[in-house]
XYZ file of C-alpha atoms in Angstrom:
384
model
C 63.629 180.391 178.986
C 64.947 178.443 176.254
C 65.006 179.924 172.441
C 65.095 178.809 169.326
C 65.925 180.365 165.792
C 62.264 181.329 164.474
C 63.750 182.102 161.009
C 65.669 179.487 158.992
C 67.130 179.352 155.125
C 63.755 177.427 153.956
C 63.919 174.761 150.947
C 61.634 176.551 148.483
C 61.856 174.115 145.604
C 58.072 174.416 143.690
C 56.912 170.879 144.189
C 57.639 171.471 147.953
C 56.076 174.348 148.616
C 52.841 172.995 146.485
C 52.511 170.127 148.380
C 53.092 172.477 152.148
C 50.389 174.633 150.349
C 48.248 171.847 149.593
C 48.873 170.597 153.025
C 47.845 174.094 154.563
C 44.528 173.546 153.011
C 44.340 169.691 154.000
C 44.074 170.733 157.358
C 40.460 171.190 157.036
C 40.057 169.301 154.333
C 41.500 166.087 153.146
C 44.845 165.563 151.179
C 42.911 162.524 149.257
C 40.338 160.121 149.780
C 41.383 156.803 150.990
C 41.793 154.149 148.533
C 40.702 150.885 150.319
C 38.498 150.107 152.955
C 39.882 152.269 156.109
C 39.266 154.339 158.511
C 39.488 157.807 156.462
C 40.951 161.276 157.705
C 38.128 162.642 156.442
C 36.035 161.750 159.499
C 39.320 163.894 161.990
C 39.562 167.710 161.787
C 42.333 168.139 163.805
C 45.701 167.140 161.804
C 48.220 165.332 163.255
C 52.091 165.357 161.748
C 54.560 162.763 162.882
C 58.001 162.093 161.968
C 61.395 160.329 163.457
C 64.913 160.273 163.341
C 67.890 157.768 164.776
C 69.774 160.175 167.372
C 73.522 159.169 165.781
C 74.652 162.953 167.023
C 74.656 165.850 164.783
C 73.605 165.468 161.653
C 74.998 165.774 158.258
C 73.728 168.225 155.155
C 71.606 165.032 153.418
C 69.691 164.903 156.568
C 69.012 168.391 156.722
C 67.856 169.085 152.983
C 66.716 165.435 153.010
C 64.148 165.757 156.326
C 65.032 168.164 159.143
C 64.476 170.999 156.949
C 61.034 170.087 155.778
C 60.378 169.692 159.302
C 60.515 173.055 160.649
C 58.683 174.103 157.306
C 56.184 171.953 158.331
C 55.899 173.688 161.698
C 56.078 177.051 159.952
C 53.370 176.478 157.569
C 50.885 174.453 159.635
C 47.359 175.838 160.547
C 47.437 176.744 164.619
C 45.165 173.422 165.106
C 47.961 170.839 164.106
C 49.565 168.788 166.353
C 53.588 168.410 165.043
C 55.530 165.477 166.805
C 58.692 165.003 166.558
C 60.640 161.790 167.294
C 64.332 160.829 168.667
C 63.359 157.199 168.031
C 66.032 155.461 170.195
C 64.753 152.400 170.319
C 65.519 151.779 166.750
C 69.158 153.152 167.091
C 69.802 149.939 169.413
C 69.106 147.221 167.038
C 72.461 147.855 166.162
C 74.583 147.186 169.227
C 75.572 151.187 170.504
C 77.990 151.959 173.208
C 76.115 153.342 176.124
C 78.175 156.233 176.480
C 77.939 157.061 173.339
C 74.456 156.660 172.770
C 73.726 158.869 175.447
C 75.887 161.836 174.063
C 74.419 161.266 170.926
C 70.662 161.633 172.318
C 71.621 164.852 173.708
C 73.791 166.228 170.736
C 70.594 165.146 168.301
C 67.769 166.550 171.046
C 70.024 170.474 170.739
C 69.936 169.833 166.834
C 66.482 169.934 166.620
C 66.035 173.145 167.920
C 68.801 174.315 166.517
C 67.746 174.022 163.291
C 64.171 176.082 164.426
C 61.863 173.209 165.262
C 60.087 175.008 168.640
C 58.872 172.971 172.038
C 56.276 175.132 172.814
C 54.744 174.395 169.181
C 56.024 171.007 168.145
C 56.272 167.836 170.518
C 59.944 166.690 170.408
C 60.831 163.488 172.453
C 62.681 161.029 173.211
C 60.892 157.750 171.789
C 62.153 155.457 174.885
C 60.616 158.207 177.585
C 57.273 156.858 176.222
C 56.798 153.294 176.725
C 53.520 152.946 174.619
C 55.529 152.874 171.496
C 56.938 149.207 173.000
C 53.629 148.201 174.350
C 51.575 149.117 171.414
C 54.357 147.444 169.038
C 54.294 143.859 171.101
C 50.672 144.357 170.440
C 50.609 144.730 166.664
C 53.746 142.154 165.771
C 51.155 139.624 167.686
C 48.725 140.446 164.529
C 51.063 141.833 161.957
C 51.729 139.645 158.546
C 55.655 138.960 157.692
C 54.289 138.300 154.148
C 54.419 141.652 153.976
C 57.441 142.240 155.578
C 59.418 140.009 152.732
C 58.681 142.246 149.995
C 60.168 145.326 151.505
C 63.081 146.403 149.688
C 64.803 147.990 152.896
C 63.693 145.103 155.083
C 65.557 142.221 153.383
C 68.588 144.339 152.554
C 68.734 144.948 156.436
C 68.320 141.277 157.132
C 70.620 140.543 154.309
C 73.293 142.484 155.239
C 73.333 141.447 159.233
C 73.046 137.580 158.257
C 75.670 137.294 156.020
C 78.447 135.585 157.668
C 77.531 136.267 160.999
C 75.804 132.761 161.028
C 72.995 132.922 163.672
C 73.990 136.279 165.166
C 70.803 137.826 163.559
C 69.121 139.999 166.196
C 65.539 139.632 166.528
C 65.018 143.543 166.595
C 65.747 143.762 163.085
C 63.083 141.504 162.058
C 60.361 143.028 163.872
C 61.935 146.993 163.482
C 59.022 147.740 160.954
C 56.439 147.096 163.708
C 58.317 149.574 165.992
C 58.032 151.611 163.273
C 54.471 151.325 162.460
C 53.639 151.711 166.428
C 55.522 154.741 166.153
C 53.443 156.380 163.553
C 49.903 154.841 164.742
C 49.938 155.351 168.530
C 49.791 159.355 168.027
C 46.746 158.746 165.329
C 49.129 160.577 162.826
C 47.163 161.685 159.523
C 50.363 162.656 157.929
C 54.048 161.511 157.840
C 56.352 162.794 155.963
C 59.057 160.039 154.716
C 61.442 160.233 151.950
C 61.099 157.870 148.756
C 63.117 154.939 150.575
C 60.674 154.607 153.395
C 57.443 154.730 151.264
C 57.152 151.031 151.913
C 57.268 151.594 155.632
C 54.438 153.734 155.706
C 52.270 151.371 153.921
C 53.123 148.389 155.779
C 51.996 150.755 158.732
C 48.398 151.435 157.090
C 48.002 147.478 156.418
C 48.801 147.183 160.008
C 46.302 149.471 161.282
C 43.537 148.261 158.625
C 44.134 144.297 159.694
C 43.867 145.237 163.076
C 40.564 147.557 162.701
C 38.966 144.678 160.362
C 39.793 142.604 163.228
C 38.613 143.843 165.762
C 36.015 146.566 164.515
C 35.873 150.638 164.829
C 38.269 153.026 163.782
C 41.015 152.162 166.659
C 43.748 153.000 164.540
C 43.953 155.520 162.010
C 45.874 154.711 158.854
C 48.233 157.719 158.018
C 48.524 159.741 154.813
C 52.193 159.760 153.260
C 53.455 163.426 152.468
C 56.724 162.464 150.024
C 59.643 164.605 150.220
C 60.807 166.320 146.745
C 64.453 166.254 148.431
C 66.412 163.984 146.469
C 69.160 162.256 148.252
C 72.367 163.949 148.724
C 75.837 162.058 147.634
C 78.613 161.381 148.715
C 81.580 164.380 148.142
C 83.862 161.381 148.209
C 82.226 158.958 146.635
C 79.189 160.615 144.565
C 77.335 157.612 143.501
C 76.861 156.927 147.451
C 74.345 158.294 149.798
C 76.318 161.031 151.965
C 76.361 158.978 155.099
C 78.381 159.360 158.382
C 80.182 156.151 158.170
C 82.052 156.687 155.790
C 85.732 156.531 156.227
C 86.739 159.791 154.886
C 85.433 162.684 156.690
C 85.811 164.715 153.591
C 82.689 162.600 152.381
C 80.450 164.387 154.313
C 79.080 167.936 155.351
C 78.100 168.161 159.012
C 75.811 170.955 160.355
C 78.703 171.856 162.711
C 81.302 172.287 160.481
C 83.086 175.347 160.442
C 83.137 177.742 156.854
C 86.752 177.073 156.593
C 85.980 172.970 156.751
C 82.915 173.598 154.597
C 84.592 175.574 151.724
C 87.709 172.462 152.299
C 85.330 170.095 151.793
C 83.178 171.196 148.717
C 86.925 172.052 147.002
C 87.558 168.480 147.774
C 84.333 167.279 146.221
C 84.851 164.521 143.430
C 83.757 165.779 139.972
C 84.967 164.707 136.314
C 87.118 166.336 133.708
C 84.797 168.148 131.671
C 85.212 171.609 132.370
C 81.123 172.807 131.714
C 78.450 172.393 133.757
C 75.292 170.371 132.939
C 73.044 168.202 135.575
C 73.143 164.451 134.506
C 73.308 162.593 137.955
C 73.895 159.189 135.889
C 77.499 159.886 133.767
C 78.149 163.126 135.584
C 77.212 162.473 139.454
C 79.537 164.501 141.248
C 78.620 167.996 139.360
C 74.836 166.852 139.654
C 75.474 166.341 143.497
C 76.779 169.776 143.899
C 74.159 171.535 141.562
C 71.380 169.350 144.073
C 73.196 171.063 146.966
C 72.878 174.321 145.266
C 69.268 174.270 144.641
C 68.012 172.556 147.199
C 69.690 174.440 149.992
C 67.009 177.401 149.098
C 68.755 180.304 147.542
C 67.920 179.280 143.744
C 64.346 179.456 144.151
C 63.916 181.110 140.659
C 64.759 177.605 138.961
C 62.326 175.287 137.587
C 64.582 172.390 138.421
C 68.706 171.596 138.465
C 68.101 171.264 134.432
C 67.143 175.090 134.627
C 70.168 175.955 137.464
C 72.846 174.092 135.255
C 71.949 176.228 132.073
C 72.048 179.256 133.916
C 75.324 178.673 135.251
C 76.515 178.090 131.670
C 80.164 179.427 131.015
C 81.299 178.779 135.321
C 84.025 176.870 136.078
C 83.886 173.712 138.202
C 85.907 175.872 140.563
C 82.989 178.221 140.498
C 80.418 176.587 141.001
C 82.306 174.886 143.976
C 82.856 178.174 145.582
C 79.013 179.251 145.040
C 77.829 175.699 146.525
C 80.411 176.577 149.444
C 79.343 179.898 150.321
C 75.416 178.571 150.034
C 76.106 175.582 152.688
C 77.772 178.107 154.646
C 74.916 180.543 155.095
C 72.828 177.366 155.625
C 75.037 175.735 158.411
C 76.493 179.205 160.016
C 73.114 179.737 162.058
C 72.212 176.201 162.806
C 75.980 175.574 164.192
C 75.804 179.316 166.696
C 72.292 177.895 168.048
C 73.951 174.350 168.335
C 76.795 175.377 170.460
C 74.847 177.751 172.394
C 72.062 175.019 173.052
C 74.336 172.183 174.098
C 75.683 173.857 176.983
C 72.443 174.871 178.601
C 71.946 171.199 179.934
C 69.185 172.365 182.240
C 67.292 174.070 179.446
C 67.466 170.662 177.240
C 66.323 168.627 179.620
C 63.540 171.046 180.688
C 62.559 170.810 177.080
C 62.833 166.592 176.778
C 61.027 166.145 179.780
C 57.613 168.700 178.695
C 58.177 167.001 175.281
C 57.568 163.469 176.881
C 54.950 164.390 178.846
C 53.020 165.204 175.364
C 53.825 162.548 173.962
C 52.721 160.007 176.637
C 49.492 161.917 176.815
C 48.944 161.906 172.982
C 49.690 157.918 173.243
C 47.843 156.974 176.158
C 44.338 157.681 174.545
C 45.589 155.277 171.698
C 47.126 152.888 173.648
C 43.776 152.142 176.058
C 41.864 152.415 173.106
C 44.105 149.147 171.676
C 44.032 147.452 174.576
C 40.420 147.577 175.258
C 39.537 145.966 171.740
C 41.624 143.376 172.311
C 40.572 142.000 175.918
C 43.595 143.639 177.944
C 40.983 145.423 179.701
């Protein structure tokens, strides 16, 4: 039988928990009413939750507080008649050219993470995105309809583009253009009502809801479902290196980073490491002070200062530590975040059978969640 940790450090920040709260109640009634023409939530009881994640291996702290953690709050908090599904979207992680090997570790090491951190497969649909096949066939289907108008106004999208063209001459992959569709299929072939995305992927989720509107004007009925966005409150978390930088894992110096397997003696290393400034006090001004702000967002968003308004608050509070104080407090708080998470990691990646019991009933959910979706599409549009 496999097992996962039912009890987890939760982010308790105030906005979060209002909108979780807020969401509770959403899930018989509606979160807002739709803006625009659309096919409106309003008319589906049920509540469905979807999110996704690249499997690059185990993650680092800024995932965690950034998504993974609101994830299994999510779970925690959701009425009994939600469906929560979960997403190892691998088919994204190869628009950048992966080494098979790799790749395949990495699935494995990211699939173990997820229930390592508490997210449960009897209670949450966790997959594999490539184990279901109508998140290709459904996202041929909508880049055959879907505007790249639209596509050349998001921030994320040209930056991508941007960043792969430049010098490379004509080596620009065609996956990268069309990603957003994946992305959109994703979210729409489950008939999510929610998603919860971070401030950077805002403009995914809407091209996803102009997707899904253009093709139901098109073709009549409510045959896709245009989700509602649920924003994190997580801000991003910085580099330790480099803290005007998203934490990220490729960076050159491991230092930069905190990884959920870390041990406490890397973890205290680390944070002792971190980059701050020379003034001695503490105050939370991410723009001229963005290494102390980094480590007072680590502090309060890793859940134990719960009693604080906001960073403002936790910074005043702490008035009269040291830097070398506060490092040791933000040490000793990842710690009792990461211990738990890294036991149930180590434990879960050597019980191969168990994991790939678990991927296998996750993508059998998922491809019977899709399906009804998928013939639904296909129908409208003449394929049968």
């Amino acid at each position: 039988m496999l097992s996962t940790r039912s009890v987890f450090r939760r982010f308790q920040s105030p906005s979060w928990v209002s909108d979780v709260e807020s969401l509770r109640s959403n899930l018989q009634n509606d979160i807002r009413k739709p803006q625009r023409r659309a096919v409106s939530t309003t008319r589906h009881a049920r509540k469905t939750i979807f999110s996704g994640i690249q499997p690059t291996g185990v993650p680092h702290l800024g995932n965690y507080l950034g998504a993974l953690q609101q994830w299994v709050r999510l779970q925690n908090e959701a009425s009994p008649d939600t469906t929560l599904i979960y997403s190892l979207v691998d088919l994204h992680a190869i628009t950048i050219r992966q080494d098979p090997t790799q790749l395949r570790q990495w699935k494995k090491e990211s699939f173990a993470m997820l229930l390592a951190i508490g997210l449960d497969p009897k209670r949450s649909i966790i997959f594999h995105q490539s184990d279901v096949s109508a998140h290709a066939e459904l996202m041929w289907i909508l880049s055959c309809g879907a505007s790249t108008g639209y596509l050349g106004r998001m921030t994320q999208w040209k930056d991508k583009t941007a960043s792969s063209s430049s010098g490379s001459g004509g080596n620009l992959k065609l996956g990268l253009f069309s990603y957003p569709v994946l992305q959109a299929a994703d979210v729409l072939i489950h008939r999510a009502t929610h998603v919860p995305v971070g401030h950077d992927q805002a403009q995914h989720l809407e091209f996803a809801r102009q997707v899904a509107n253009g093709f139901n004007e098109t073709y009549g009925g409510d045959v896709l479902l245009p989700p509602e966005t649920l924003i994190s409150p997580a801000k991003r978390i910085m580099s330790l290196a480099e803290p005007k930088k998203k934490m990220s894992k490729s960076h050159a110096n491991l230092k930069s980073r905190l990884l959920l397997t870390d041990s406490d003696d890397a973890i205290r290393g680390k944070i002792k490491a971190a980059l701050t400034d020379s003034d001695a006090s503490l105050s939370y001004d991410p723009g001229q002070r963005p290494g102390v702000s980094n480590l007072l967002d680590i502090l309060f968003y890793s859940g134990e200062m719960i009693d604080f308004e906001d960073q403002v608050e936790l910074a005043k509070h702490l008035e009269g530590h040291s830097i070398k104080a506060l490092k040791e407090k933000v040490a000793l708080t990842v710690i009792n975040v990461v211990a738990p998470i890294r036991a149930d990691f180590d434990r879960l990646l050597h019980d191969e059978a168990a994991l790939e019991a678990a991927a296998h009933d996750g993508a059998e959910k998922a491809r019977k969640s899709a399906q009804v979706t998928l013939e639904s599409v296909k129908k409208a549009v003449g394929l049968f």
